[in-house]
Coordinates of C-alpha atoms in Angstrom, one line a residue:
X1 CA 21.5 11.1 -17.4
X2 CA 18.1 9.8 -16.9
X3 CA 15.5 9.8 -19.1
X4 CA 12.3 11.9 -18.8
X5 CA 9.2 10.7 -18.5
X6 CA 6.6 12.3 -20.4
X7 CA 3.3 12.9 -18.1
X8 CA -0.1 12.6 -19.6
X9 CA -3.1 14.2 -18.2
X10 CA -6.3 12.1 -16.9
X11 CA -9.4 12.0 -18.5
X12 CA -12.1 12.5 -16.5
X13 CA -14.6 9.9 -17.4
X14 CA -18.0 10.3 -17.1
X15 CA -20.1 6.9 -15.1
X16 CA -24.2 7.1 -15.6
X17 CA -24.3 4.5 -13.5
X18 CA -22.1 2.6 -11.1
X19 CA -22.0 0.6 -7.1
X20 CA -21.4 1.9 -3.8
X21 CA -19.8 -0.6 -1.4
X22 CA -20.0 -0.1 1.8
X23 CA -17.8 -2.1 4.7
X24 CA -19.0 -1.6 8.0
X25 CA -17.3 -3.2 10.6
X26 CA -17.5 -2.5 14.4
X27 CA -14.2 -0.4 13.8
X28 CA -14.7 1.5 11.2
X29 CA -16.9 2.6 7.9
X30 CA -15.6 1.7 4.5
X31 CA -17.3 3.5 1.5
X32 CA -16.1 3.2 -2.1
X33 CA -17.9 4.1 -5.4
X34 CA -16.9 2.3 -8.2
X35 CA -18.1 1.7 -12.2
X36 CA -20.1 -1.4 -13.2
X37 CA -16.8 -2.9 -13.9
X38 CA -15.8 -2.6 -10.2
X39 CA -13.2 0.2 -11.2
X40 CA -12.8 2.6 -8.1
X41 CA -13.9 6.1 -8.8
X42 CA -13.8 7.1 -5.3
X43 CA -13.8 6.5 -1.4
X44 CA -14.1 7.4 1.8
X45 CA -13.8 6.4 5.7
X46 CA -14.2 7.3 8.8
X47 CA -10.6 8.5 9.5
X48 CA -10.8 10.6 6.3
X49 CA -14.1 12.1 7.5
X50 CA -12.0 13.7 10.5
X51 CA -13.2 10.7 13.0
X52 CA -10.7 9.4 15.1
X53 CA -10.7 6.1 17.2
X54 CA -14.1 5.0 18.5
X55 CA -15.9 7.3 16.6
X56 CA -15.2 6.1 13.0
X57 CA -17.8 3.5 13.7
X58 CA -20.4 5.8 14.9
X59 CA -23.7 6.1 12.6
X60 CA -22.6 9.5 12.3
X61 CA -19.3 8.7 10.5
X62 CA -21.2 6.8 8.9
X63 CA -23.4 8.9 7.0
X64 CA -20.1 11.8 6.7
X65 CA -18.5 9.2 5.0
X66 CA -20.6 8.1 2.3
X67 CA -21.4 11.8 2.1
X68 CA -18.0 12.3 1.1
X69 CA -17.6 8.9 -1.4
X70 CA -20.9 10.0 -3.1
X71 CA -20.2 13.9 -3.9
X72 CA -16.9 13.0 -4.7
X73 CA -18.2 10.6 -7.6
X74 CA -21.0 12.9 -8.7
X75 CA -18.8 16.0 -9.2
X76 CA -16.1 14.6 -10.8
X77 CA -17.2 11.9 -13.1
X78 CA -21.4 12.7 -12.9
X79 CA -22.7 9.6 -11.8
X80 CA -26.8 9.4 -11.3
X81 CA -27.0 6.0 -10.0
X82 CA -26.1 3.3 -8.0
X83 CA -26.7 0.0 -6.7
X84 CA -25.3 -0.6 -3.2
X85 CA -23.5 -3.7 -1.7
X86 CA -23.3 -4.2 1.8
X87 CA -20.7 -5.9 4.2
X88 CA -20.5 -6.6 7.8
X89 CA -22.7 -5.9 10.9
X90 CA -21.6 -2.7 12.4
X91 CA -23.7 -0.2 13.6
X92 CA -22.6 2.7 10.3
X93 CA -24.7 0.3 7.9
X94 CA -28.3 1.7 8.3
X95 CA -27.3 5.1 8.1
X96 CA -25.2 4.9 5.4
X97 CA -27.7 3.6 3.4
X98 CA -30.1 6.2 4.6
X99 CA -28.1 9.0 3.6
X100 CA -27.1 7.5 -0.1
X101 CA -31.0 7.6 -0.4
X102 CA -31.0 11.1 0.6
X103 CA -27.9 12.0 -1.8
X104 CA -29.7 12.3 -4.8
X105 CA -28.5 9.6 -6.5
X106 CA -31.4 7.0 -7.6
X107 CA -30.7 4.0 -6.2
X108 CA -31.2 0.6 -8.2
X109 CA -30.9 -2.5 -5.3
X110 CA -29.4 -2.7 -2.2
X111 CA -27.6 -6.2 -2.1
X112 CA -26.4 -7.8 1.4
X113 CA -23.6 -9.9 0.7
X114 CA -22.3 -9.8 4.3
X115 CA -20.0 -13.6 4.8
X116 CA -22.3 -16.0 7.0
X117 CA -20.4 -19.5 8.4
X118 CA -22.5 -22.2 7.0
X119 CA -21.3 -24.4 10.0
X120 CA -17.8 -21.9 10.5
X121 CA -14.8 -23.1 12.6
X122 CA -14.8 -25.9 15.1
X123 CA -15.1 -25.1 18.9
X124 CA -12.4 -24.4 21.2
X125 CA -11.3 -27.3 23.6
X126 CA -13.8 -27.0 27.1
X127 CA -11.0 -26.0 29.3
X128 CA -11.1 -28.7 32.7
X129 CA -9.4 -27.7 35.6

């Protein structure tokens, strides 16, 4: 007979302050809150915003998704502020930013930390026919 696991209930813990990391890529928006520790509280993306296909990486989705990712972390654990770090070049970036300016939460610093080659990979062959 097996054993029974005994289940213990979550805490909700309650985050002052915290980062908002967004990934936008030229598929998709990537938004997840996490706790100064890097711990994530919560997320969102443009599929779980109800986008599908070409329009996750709309500035629309965009701004739906870190909607979502934001009220999610300020309902259930209360967070006030953030500082957001930002990845990639797709179009969702600006407005993302825009709207977590609009959410309510103060923001601290916005930090780029997008990957740039510092000379990258070498070039393909010329092709000669």
């Amino acid at each position: 007979m097996a054993t029974q696991t005994k289940k213990t209930k979550k805490t909700k813990r309650v985050v002052q302050s915290g980062q908002a990391h967004i990934l936008a890529s030229f598929n998709n928006t990537i938004v997840s809150v996490t706790d100064e520790k890097g711990n994530v509280l919560s997320w969102a993306s443009g599929g779980s915003a109800g986008f599908k296909g070409a329009r996750e990486s709309t500035p629309y989705a965009a701004q739906m998704t870190s909607e979502q990712a934001v009220e999610k972390a300020k309902t259930l654990h209360g967070l006030e502020t953030v500082d957001v770090y930002i990845k990639g070049i797709g179009v969702g970036r600006e407005q993302a930013i825009r709207w977590l300016i609009s959410a309510g939460v103060e923001i601290g610093a916005i930090y780029d930390i997008t990957p740039v080659p510092h000379n990258g990979c070498r070039k393909k062959k010329v092709r000669r026919m």
